[in-house]
Amino acid sequence: MSAPRAVKGMHDLLPDRTAHAAWLEARFREVARRWGFGEIRTPVVEPTELFVRSIGESTDIVEKEMYSFVDKGQDALTLRPEGTAGVVRAYVEHAVWTQEPVTRWIYMGPMFRRERPARGRYRQFHQLGAELFGDPGPYADAELIDMLVTFLREAGVADVEVLLNSLGGPEARRAYRHALVEYLEPRRPALSADSQRRLASNPLRVLDSKAPEDREVVAHAPRITDFLNAEDRAHLDGLRAALDRLQVPHRLEPTLVRGLDYYDRTLFEVRGRGGELGAQDAVCGGGRYDGLVETMGGPPTPAVGFAIGLERLMLLAPPPPPPPGTDVFVVAVGAAERLEAAVIARELRAEGLSVETDLRGGSLRSQLRRADRVGARLALLVGSDELARGVVQLRDLRAGRQREVGRDALRAAIRAERSAT
Ligand code: HAM
């Protein structure tokens, strides 16, 4: 058998990249804490029906991209393709509205979609998401978007602009859908094969197509914003005014639609602007979904949220500040001192220091070379003569200085050396 490989479109994160991912997750938690959000974790596997009902039967995700299976108990299950459906299920299952009028949750974790792998598009990817339940007003949207933009900036993405649109309520969407089909139908032959298919099943998705022939047709299509009723319009205007006041850069993009059916009113997206993401340019997508909680069996509950693609964010954001690194490298001068070197290392680790050793042994030179490679500034040389006297040699690897230190004074000596730089 040839060596096993990771599943296509699914990737290992080696420590360098894990450090970046973990740093971004920590920043996200920190920003969310300032906005009053708690963290929820939901299962990676949910009943297939949950995603069909929430994301929508005629979406690409449900039609083509879900990892669905029947388990040994004959239950139809799916690896979650996104986070909102599971979070809404949990909100309803735990009747959270009975405990608080407004709920703010973040979540993070792996999502699965069987898409064609490309730069920034994977079959297992990770999202950092936020959902806010219970507030119907435009200021909730604005506050959430402000949190998103603050986080992206703190993650190191300087140039952020939010693209906004409104899908209106069910009434506006019905009227718009009708007008759009009326416009597109006579132009059907000019559309891509995919869009011709979508015209029947989900015509709004034609607006989202990246095919140049579709873009041309769509450029002159009727705009959803012309179909909004007075309340939809007031919501959109209120949101834009709030974003202006909060100094969040934003732009109305009337062709913006999204690949999930649960949205109404506010839609938004943040895209990479430097071309780092290629065709997969959305680093974040979100919007309002005022009908979903009720569809899932809860009371009518307005809600709004977003999710950031962690891998796409890692393509846009600079690497995090370097970690503190190794404080001390403990070197066993001879084979006989290896065990005692390990004991000293352990004592120092118990004090909170980052300590490396090379317990394979090897020459003094090769161990010092290794100390250099891991970036240690200090080395402790543990020799038999020193051990007998209860001391070790503490060497500053950059200055080349070395001095003898009693084992009981080691911690203080190391701290003094570290603070001297
Ligand atoms: P979405 O637009 O499908 O929305 O996904 C959100 C983000 O996840 C995208 O902007 C992108 O950065 C990332 N993403 C999606 N698919 C992939 C992929 N195959 N590979 C890498 N990254 C990907 C949602 O999932 C909604 N649940 C967002 C939301 C939350 N709306 C309201 N609340």
Short mmCIF file of C-alpha atoms and ligand atoms in Angstrom, two decimals:
data_model
loop_
_atom_site.label_atom_id
_atom_site.label_comp_id
_atom_site.label_asym_id
_atom_site.label_seq_id
_atom_site.Cartn_x
_atom_site.Cartn_y
_atom_site.Cartn_z
CA MET A 1 0.00 0.00 0.00
CA SER A 2 1.31 3.46 -0.81
CA ALA A 3 1.70 5.90 2.10
CA PRO A 4 -1.69 7.30 3.20
CA ARG A 5 -2.33 10.93 2.33
CA ALA A 6 -4.78 13.50 3.70
CA VAL A 7 -8.17 13.63 1.95
CA LYS A 8 -8.15 15.96 -1.08
CA GLY A 9 -8.97 19.53 -0.04
CA MET A 10 -8.25 18.82 3.65
CA HIS A 11 -5.01 19.96 5.23
CA ASP A 12 -2.71 19.49 8.18
CA LEU A 13 -1.66 22.63 10.01
CA LEU A 14 1.96 22.30 11.11
CA PRO A 15 3.03 24.29 14.22
CA ASP A 16 3.89 27.51 12.34
CA ARG A 17 0.44 27.81 10.83
CA THR A 18 -1.29 26.48 13.93
CA ALA A 19 0.37 29.31 15.86
CA HIS A 20 -1.13 31.82 13.41
CA ALA A 21 -4.57 30.20 13.55
CA ALA A 22 -4.52 30.03 17.37
CA TRP A 23 -3.40 33.66 17.59
CA LEU A 24 -6.29 34.76 15.35
CA GLU A 25 -8.75 32.68 17.38
CA ALA A 26 -7.46 34.29 20.58
CA ARG A 27 -7.84 37.78 19.07
CA PHE A 28 -11.38 36.90 17.97
CA ARG A 29 -12.31 35.76 21.49
CA GLU A 30 -10.79 38.91 22.93
CA VAL A 31 -12.66 41.27 20.60
CA ALA A 32 -15.90 39.32 21.10
CA ARG A 33 -15.46 39.56 24.89
CA ARG A 34 -15.39 43.35 24.57
CA TRP A 35 -18.69 43.20 22.67
CA GLY A 36 -20.29 40.91 25.29
CA PHE A 37 -20.31 37.67 23.28
CA GLY A 38 -19.98 34.23 24.89
CA GLU A 39 -18.62 31.20 23.06
CA ILE A 40 -20.73 28.21 22.02
CA ARG A 41 -19.52 24.86 20.71
CA THR A 42 -21.92 22.70 18.77
CA PRO A 43 -21.34 19.22 17.30
CA VAL A 44 -19.56 18.83 13.98
CA VAL A 45 -22.24 16.34 12.90
CA GLU A 46 -25.93 17.26 12.76
CA PRO A 47 -29.04 15.65 11.24
CA THR A 48 -28.99 16.19 7.45
CA GLU A 49 -32.52 17.59 7.63
CA LEU A 50 -31.29 20.57 9.71
CA PHE A 51 -29.13 21.85 6.85
CA VAL A 52 -31.71 21.12 4.14
CA ARG A 53 -34.33 23.12 6.03
CA SER A 54 -32.13 26.07 6.94
CA ILE A 55 -29.65 26.52 4.07
CA GLY A 56 -32.25 25.62 1.44
CA GLU A 57 -32.83 22.68 -0.86
CA SER A 58 -31.83 24.38 -4.09
CA THR A 59 -28.55 25.89 -2.87
CA ASP A 60 -25.18 24.63 -4.12
CA ILE A 61 -24.26 23.62 -0.58
CA VAL A 62 -27.23 21.30 -0.12
CA GLU A 63 -27.43 20.11 -3.73
CA LYS A 64 -23.79 19.30 -4.28
CA GLU A 65 -21.43 19.96 -1.43
CA MET A 66 -22.53 18.22 1.75
CA TYR A 67 -20.71 15.26 3.27
CA SER A 68 -23.81 13.28 4.15
CA PHE A 69 -23.99 9.69 5.31
CA VAL A 70 -26.27 7.19 6.96
CA ASP A 71 -24.73 5.91 10.19
CA LYS A 72 -24.97 2.38 11.58
CA GLY A 73 -28.23 3.28 13.35
CA GLN A 74 -29.73 4.38 10.00
CA ASP A 75 -29.68 8.09 10.97
CA ALA A 76 -29.12 10.54 8.08
CA LEU A 77 -26.27 12.77 9.25
CA THR A 78 -24.08 15.48 7.70
CA LEU A 79 -20.73 17.05 8.55
CA ARG A 80 -21.69 20.68 9.13
CA PRO A 81 -21.06 22.86 6.04
CA GLU A 82 -21.50 26.06 8.11
CA GLY A 83 -22.15 27.09 11.70
CA THR A 84 -25.42 29.06 11.76
CA ALA A 85 -27.79 26.10 11.41
CA GLY A 86 -26.31 24.24 14.40
CA VAL A 87 -26.18 27.40 16.51
CA VAL A 88 -29.85 28.14 15.77
CA ARG A 89 -30.74 24.52 16.60
CA ALA A 90 -28.94 24.90 19.95
CA TYR A 91 -30.67 28.25 20.62
CA VAL A 92 -34.07 26.61 20.10
CA GLU A 93 -33.21 23.32 21.84
CA HIS A 94 -32.12 25.15 25.01
CA ALA A 95 -35.01 27.71 24.82
CA VAL A 96 -32.44 30.44 25.34
CA TRP A 97 -35.01 33.23 24.81
CA THR A 98 -36.58 32.24 28.13
CA GLN A 99 -33.30 33.14 29.89
CA GLU A 100 -32.36 36.41 28.19
CA PRO A 101 -33.94 38.75 25.63
CA VAL A 102 -30.79 39.20 23.56
CA THR A 103 -28.18 36.50 23.03
CA ARG A 104 -24.68 37.04 21.63
CA TRP A 105 -22.66 33.99 20.71
CA ILE A 106 -19.42 33.36 18.88
CA TYR A 107 -18.17 29.99 17.68
CA MET A 108 -15.21 28.61 15.81
CA GLY A 109 -14.32 25.30 14.28
CA PRO A 110 -14.07 23.13 11.18
CA MET A 111 -16.71 23.15 8.43
CA PHE A 112 -16.97 20.77 5.47
CA ARG A 113 -18.01 21.44 1.88
CA ARG A 114 -17.18 19.23 -1.06
CA GLU A 115 -16.17 22.07 -3.36
CA ARG A 116 -13.49 22.03 -6.06
CA PRO A 117 -10.30 22.76 -4.12
CA ALA A 118 -8.47 25.96 -5.08
CA ARG A 119 -6.45 28.67 -3.37
CA GLY A 120 -8.57 29.74 -0.39
CA ARG A 121 -11.17 27.04 -1.05
CA TYR A 122 -10.94 23.76 0.82
CA ARG A 123 -13.14 20.82 1.68
CA GLN A 124 -12.37 21.17 5.37
CA PHE A 125 -11.96 24.79 6.41
CA HIS A 126 -12.53 26.74 9.60
CA GLN A 127 -14.88 29.56 10.44
CA LEU A 128 -14.89 32.20 13.15
CA GLY A 129 -18.55 33.10 13.51
CA ALA A 130 -20.87 35.31 15.52
CA GLU A 131 -24.66 35.29 15.90
CA LEU A 132 -26.84 37.82 17.68
CA PHE A 133 -30.42 36.82 18.54
CA GLY A 134 -33.35 38.93 19.70
CA ASP A 135 -32.71 42.41 18.31
CA PRO A 136 -34.59 43.37 15.11
CA GLY A 137 -33.09 46.86 14.68
CA PRO A 138 -30.42 48.10 12.29
CA TYR A 139 -28.14 49.12 15.17
CA ALA A 140 -27.69 45.45 16.06
CA ASP A 141 -26.42 44.87 12.50
CA ALA A 142 -24.15 47.89 12.82
CA GLU A 143 -22.75 46.85 16.18
CA LEU A 144 -22.01 43.36 14.86
CA ILE A 145 -20.35 44.69 11.70
CA ASP A 146 -18.31 47.09 13.82
CA MET A 147 -17.08 44.14 15.89
CA LEU A 148 -16.18 42.27 12.69
CA VAL A 149 -14.20 45.18 11.27
CA THR A 150 -12.46 45.83 14.59
CA PHE A 151 -11.39 42.19 14.71
CA LEU A 152 -10.13 42.19 11.10
CA ARG A 153 -8.06 45.30 11.82
CA GLU A 154 -6.65 43.83 15.01
CA ALA A 155 -5.83 40.69 13.02
CA GLY A 156 -3.67 42.91 10.81
CA VAL A 157 -5.95 43.43 7.79
CA ALA A 158 -5.67 47.17 7.35
CA ASP A 159 -7.75 47.73 4.26
CA VAL A 160 -11.28 46.60 5.13
CA GLU A 161 -14.46 47.61 3.35
CA VAL A 162 -17.88 46.09 3.99
CA LEU A 163 -20.13 45.46 0.99
CA LEU A 164 -23.78 45.83 1.93
CA ASN A 165 -27.08 44.93 0.37
CA SER A 166 -30.63 44.33 1.46
CA LEU A 167 -32.74 41.41 0.28
CA GLY A 168 -35.82 42.97 1.82
CA GLY A 169 -38.47 40.87 3.50
CA PRO A 170 -40.40 37.99 1.86
CA GLU A 171 -42.72 40.43 0.06
CA ALA A 172 -39.90 42.40 -1.60
CA ARG A 173 -38.07 39.21 -2.50
CA ARG A 174 -41.14 37.74 -4.19
CA ALA A 175 -41.65 40.87 -6.30
CA TYR A 176 -37.97 41.09 -7.12
CA ARG A 177 -37.67 37.44 -8.05
CA HIS A 178 -40.56 37.89 -10.46
CA ALA A 179 -38.98 40.99 -12.07
CA LEU A 180 -35.57 39.32 -12.28
CA VAL A 181 -36.92 36.21 -14.01
CA GLU A 182 -38.85 38.44 -16.42
CA TYR A 183 -35.61 40.23 -17.26
CA LEU A 184 -33.40 37.13 -17.47
CA GLU A 185 -35.73 34.76 -19.31
CA PRO A 186 -35.45 36.48 -22.75
CA ARG A 187 -31.64 36.61 -22.24
CA ARG A 188 -31.35 32.95 -21.29
CA PRO A 189 -29.22 31.97 -24.34
CA ALA A 190 -26.57 34.52 -23.33
CA LEU A 191 -26.18 32.99 -19.85
CA SER A 192 -23.73 30.29 -18.73
CA ALA A 193 -25.07 26.74 -18.43
CA ASP A 194 -24.96 27.01 -14.63
CA SER A 195 -26.99 30.21 -14.61
CA GLN A 196 -29.53 28.79 -17.07
CA ARG A 197 -30.09 26.01 -14.55
CA ARG A 198 -30.27 28.44 -11.63
CA LEU A 199 -32.79 30.59 -13.45
CA ALA A 200 -35.36 27.90 -12.76
CA SER A 201 -34.28 26.82 -9.28
CA ASN A 202 -32.78 29.89 -7.56
CA PRO A 203 -32.71 32.93 -9.90
CA LEU A 204 -31.12 35.30 -7.36
CA ARG A 205 -27.96 33.19 -7.51
CA VAL A 206 -27.48 34.25 -11.14
CA LEU A 207 -26.48 37.64 -9.70
CA ASP A 208 -23.66 35.92 -7.85
CA SER A 209 -22.12 34.23 -10.90
CA LYS A 210 -18.52 35.02 -11.75
CA ALA A 211 -18.82 33.94 -15.41
CA PRO A 212 -18.08 36.97 -17.66
CA GLU A 213 -21.11 36.33 -19.90
CA ASP A 214 -23.36 36.36 -16.81
CA ARG A 215 -21.72 39.49 -15.41
CA GLU A 216 -22.62 41.36 -18.57
CA VAL A 217 -26.28 40.36 -18.45
CA VAL A 218 -26.50 41.02 -14.70
CA ALA A 219 -25.01 44.53 -15.01
CA HIS A 220 -28.35 45.82 -16.38
CA ALA A 221 -30.70 43.64 -14.35
CA PRO A 222 -33.30 45.18 -12.04
CA ARG A 223 -31.95 45.89 -8.54
CA ILE A 224 -33.37 44.45 -5.37
CA THR A 225 -32.98 47.79 -3.61
CA ASP A 226 -35.71 49.21 -5.91
CA PHE A 227 -38.17 46.65 -4.53
CA LEU A 228 -37.79 47.27 -0.80
CA ASN A 229 -40.85 48.33 1.17
CA ALA A 230 -40.74 51.29 3.54
CA GLU A 231 -39.62 49.23 6.56
CA ASP A 232 -36.92 47.38 4.63
CA ARG A 233 -35.69 50.70 3.31
CA ALA A 234 -35.69 52.29 6.78
CA HIS A 235 -33.69 49.33 8.12
CA LEU A 236 -31.08 49.69 5.39
CA ASP A 237 -30.87 53.47 5.78
CA GLY A 238 -30.60 53.11 9.57
CA LEU A 239 -27.75 50.63 9.18
CA ARG A 240 -25.85 52.83 6.74
CA ALA A 241 -26.24 55.88 8.96
CA ALA A 242 -25.03 53.88 11.98
CA LEU A 243 -22.00 52.58 10.09
CA ASP A 244 -21.17 56.14 9.02
CA ARG A 245 -21.40 57.28 12.62
CA LEU A 246 -19.22 54.35 13.78
CA GLN A 247 -16.76 55.16 10.97
CA VAL A 248 -16.99 51.66 9.48
CA PRO A 249 -16.05 51.80 5.77
CA HIS A 250 -18.94 50.38 3.74
CA ARG A 251 -20.41 50.48 0.26
CA LEU A 252 -23.81 49.48 -1.12
CA GLU A 253 -23.48 46.59 -3.59
CA PRO A 254 -26.95 45.91 -5.03
CA THR A 255 -25.86 42.72 -6.85
CA LEU A 256 -24.60 41.11 -3.64
CA VAL A 257 -26.45 37.88 -2.93
CA ARG A 258 -25.32 34.92 -0.88
CA GLY A 259 -25.41 31.18 -1.27
CA LEU A 260 -27.73 30.40 1.62
CA ASP A 261 -31.51 30.77 1.58
CA TYR A 262 -32.13 31.84 5.18
CA TYR A 263 -31.32 35.53 4.76
CA ASP A 264 -33.64 38.48 4.70
CA ARG A 265 -32.95 42.20 4.77
CA THR A 266 -29.28 42.89 5.58
CA LEU A 267 -26.57 41.04 3.65
CA PHE A 268 -22.89 41.83 3.87
CA GLU A 269 -19.53 40.57 2.79
CA VAL A 270 -15.89 41.54 3.25
CA ARG A 271 -13.55 40.76 0.37
CA GLY A 272 -9.78 40.67 0.02
CA ARG A 273 -8.72 43.61 -2.10
CA GLY A 274 -5.11 42.86 -2.97
CA GLY A 275 -5.90 39.79 -5.09
CA GLU A 276 -4.40 37.52 -2.38
CA LEU A 277 -7.50 35.34 -2.43
CA GLY A 278 -7.83 34.95 -6.21
CA ALA A 279 -11.38 34.19 -7.25
CA GLN A 280 -12.31 33.18 -3.67
CA ASP A 281 -12.37 36.74 -2.56
CA ALA A 282 -14.85 36.72 0.33
CA VAL A 283 -13.11 36.52 3.68
CA CYS A 284 -16.38 37.00 5.53
CA GLY A 285 -20.08 36.73 4.79
CA GLY A 286 -23.11 37.42 6.89
CA GLY A 287 -26.55 38.85 7.19
CA ARG A 288 -29.89 38.91 8.92
CA TYR A 289 -32.11 35.83 9.14
CA ASP A 290 -35.24 36.92 10.99
CA GLY A 291 -37.29 33.85 10.00
CA LEU A 292 -34.89 31.01 10.75
CA VAL A 293 -35.45 30.51 14.49
CA GLU A 294 -39.17 30.13 13.85
CA THR A 295 -38.56 27.69 10.97
CA MET A 296 -36.52 25.61 13.43
CA GLY A 297 -39.40 25.43 15.89
CA GLY A 298 -38.67 28.46 18.12
CA PRO A 299 -40.72 31.64 18.56
CA PRO A 300 -40.33 34.42 15.96
CA THR A 301 -36.87 35.76 16.82
CA PRO A 302 -34.86 38.22 14.77
CA ALA A 303 -31.19 37.35 14.30
CA VAL A 304 -28.08 38.49 12.49
CA GLY A 305 -24.61 37.00 12.15
CA PHE A 306 -21.48 36.47 10.14
CA ALA A 307 -18.70 33.95 9.59
CA ILE A 308 -15.08 34.57 8.65
CA GLY A 309 -13.09 31.96 6.74
CA LEU A 310 -10.02 31.38 8.91
CA GLU A 311 -7.80 30.07 6.08
CA ARG A 312 -8.69 33.05 3.88
CA LEU A 313 -7.98 35.38 6.77
CA MET A 314 -4.57 33.73 7.18
CA LEU A 315 -3.83 34.52 3.51
CA LEU A 316 -4.66 38.20 4.11
CA ALA A 317 -3.31 38.79 7.60
CA PRO A 318 0.39 39.14 8.41
CA PRO A 319 1.98 36.49 10.63
CA PRO A 320 1.52 37.04 14.37
CA PRO A 321 4.23 38.46 16.61
CA PRO A 322 6.89 35.78 17.17
CA PRO A 323 6.30 33.62 20.25
CA PRO A 324 8.64 34.16 23.20
CA GLY A 325 10.83 31.19 22.17
CA THR A 326 13.16 28.99 24.17
CA ASP A 327 14.57 30.49 27.37
CA VAL A 328 17.24 27.91 28.11
CA PHE A 329 18.85 24.94 26.43
CA VAL A 330 20.12 22.36 28.88
CA VAL A 331 23.21 20.54 27.61
CA ALA A 332 24.44 17.28 29.10
CA VAL A 333 28.20 17.37 28.72
CA GLY A 334 28.55 13.58 28.79
CA ALA A 335 26.24 10.56 28.59
CA ALA A 336 26.33 10.13 32.37
CA GLU A 337 24.75 13.54 32.94
CA ARG A 338 21.80 13.10 30.61
CA LEU A 339 19.31 12.06 33.25
CA GLU A 340 20.33 14.86 35.62
CA ALA A 341 20.07 17.34 32.69
CA ALA A 342 16.49 16.14 32.20
CA VAL A 343 15.78 16.66 35.92
CA ILE A 344 17.15 20.22 35.81
CA ALA A 345 15.09 20.94 32.68
CA ARG A 346 11.99 19.71 34.46
CA GLU A 347 12.65 21.90 37.52
CA LEU A 348 12.98 24.98 35.31
CA ARG A 349 9.84 24.12 33.32
CA ALA A 350 7.98 23.90 36.62
CA GLU A 351 9.05 27.53 37.12
CA GLY A 352 7.36 28.48 33.84
CA LEU A 353 10.48 28.68 31.68
CA SER A 354 10.59 27.25 28.16
CA VAL A 355 13.37 24.69 28.20
CA GLU A 356 14.76 22.42 25.49
CA THR A 357 17.23 19.60 25.69
CA ASP A 358 18.71 17.13 23.27
CA LEU A 359 18.63 13.92 25.24
CA ARG A 360 19.92 11.86 22.34
CA GLY A 361 23.30 12.96 23.70
CA GLY A 362 25.83 13.87 21.04
CA SER A 363 28.86 16.07 21.31
CA LEU A 364 28.90 19.34 23.22
CA ARG A 365 29.29 21.14 19.91
CA SER A 366 26.30 19.52 18.24
CA GLN A 367 24.13 20.26 21.28
CA LEU A 368 25.20 23.91 21.29
CA ARG A 369 24.46 24.11 17.56
CA ARG A 370 20.98 22.80 18.28
CA ALA A 371 20.58 25.39 21.07
CA ASP A 372 21.43 28.04 18.54
CA ARG A 373 18.95 26.69 16.00
CA VAL A 374 16.03 26.82 18.43
CA GLY A 375 16.95 30.42 19.25
CA ALA A 376 17.94 29.86 22.88
CA ARG A 377 19.97 32.69 24.33
CA LEU A 378 21.14 30.78 27.37
CA ALA A 379 22.64 27.32 27.72
CA LEU A 380 23.14 25.37 30.92
CA LEU A 381 26.10 23.05 30.73
CA VAL A 382 25.68 20.09 33.04
CA GLY A 383 29.00 18.28 33.65
CA SER A 384 29.89 15.56 36.17
CA ASP A 385 32.38 17.68 38.06
CA GLU A 386 29.82 20.51 38.39
CA LEU A 387 27.07 18.12 39.43
CA ALA A 388 29.28 16.79 42.21
CA ARG A 389 29.68 20.37 43.48
CA GLY A 390 25.95 21.26 43.08
CA VAL A 391 26.58 23.84 40.36
CA VAL A 392 26.16 24.22 36.57
CA GLN A 393 27.71 26.50 33.96
CA LEU A 394 25.37 29.20 32.64
CA ARG A 395 26.47 30.37 29.22
CA ASP A 396 25.19 33.43 27.35
CA LEU A 397 25.32 32.10 23.79
CA ARG A 398 25.39 35.49 22.12
CA ALA A 399 27.94 37.21 24.31
CA GLY A 400 29.95 33.99 24.72
CA ARG A 401 30.19 34.64 28.49
CA GLN A 402 30.00 31.79 30.95
CA ARG A 403 29.75 31.63 34.72
CA GLU A 404 29.21 29.06 37.40
CA VAL A 405 25.85 29.14 39.22
CA GLY A 406 24.64 27.06 42.19
CA ARG A 407 21.67 24.85 41.31
CA ASP A 408 19.53 26.51 43.96
CA ALA A 409 20.26 29.95 42.51
CA LEU A 410 19.58 28.92 38.92
CA ARG A 411 16.15 30.35 38.48
CA ALA A 412 17.15 33.79 39.78
CA ALA A 413 20.30 33.78 37.59
CA ILE A 414 18.29 32.92 34.47
CA ARG A 415 15.71 35.57 35.18
CA ALA A 416 18.44 38.14 35.74
CA GLU A 417 20.11 37.24 32.42
CA ARG A 418 16.78 37.41 30.58
CA SER A 419 15.89 40.81 31.93
CA ALA A 420 19.37 42.13 31.14
CA THR A 421 18.53 42.06 27.40
P1 HAM B 1 -20.57 31.65 3.85
O1 HAM B 1 -20.46 32.87 3.02
O2 HAM B 1 -21.05 30.42 3.18
O3 HAM B 1 -21.52 32.02 5.06
O4 HAM B 1 -19.19 31.34 4.54
C1 HAM B 1 -18.54 32.32 5.32
C2 HAM B 1 -17.06 32.36 4.99
O5 HAM B 1 -16.49 31.06 5.12
C3 HAM B 1 -16.74 32.76 3.55
O6 HAM B 1 -16.75 34.15 3.39
C4 HAM B 1 -15.34 32.18 3.38
O7 HAM B 1 -14.38 33.06 3.90
C5 HAM B 1 -15.39 30.93 4.23
N1 HAM B 1 -15.57 29.74 3.37
C6 HAM B 1 -16.72 29.27 2.84
N2 HAM B 1 -16.49 28.18 2.10
C7 HAM B 1 -15.16 27.94 2.15
C8 HAM B 1 -14.29 26.94 1.60
N3 HAM B 1 -14.76 25.94 0.86
N4 HAM B 1 -12.95 27.03 1.87
C9 HAM B 1 -12.47 28.02 2.64
N5 HAM B 1 -13.24 28.98 3.19
C10 HAM B 1 -14.58 28.94 2.96
C11 HAM B 1 -21.85 31.17 6.08
O8 HAM B 1 -21.33 30.10 6.26
C12 HAM B 1 -22.89 31.72 7.02
N6 HAM B 1 -23.16 30.71 8.05
C13 HAM B 1 -22.44 33.02 7.62
C14 HAM B 1 -23.44 33.60 8.56
C15 HAM B 1 -23.44 33.50 9.90
N7 HAM B 1 -24.54 34.25 8.21
C16 HAM B 1 -25.21 34.59 9.30
N8 HAM B 1 -24.56 34.12 10.32
#
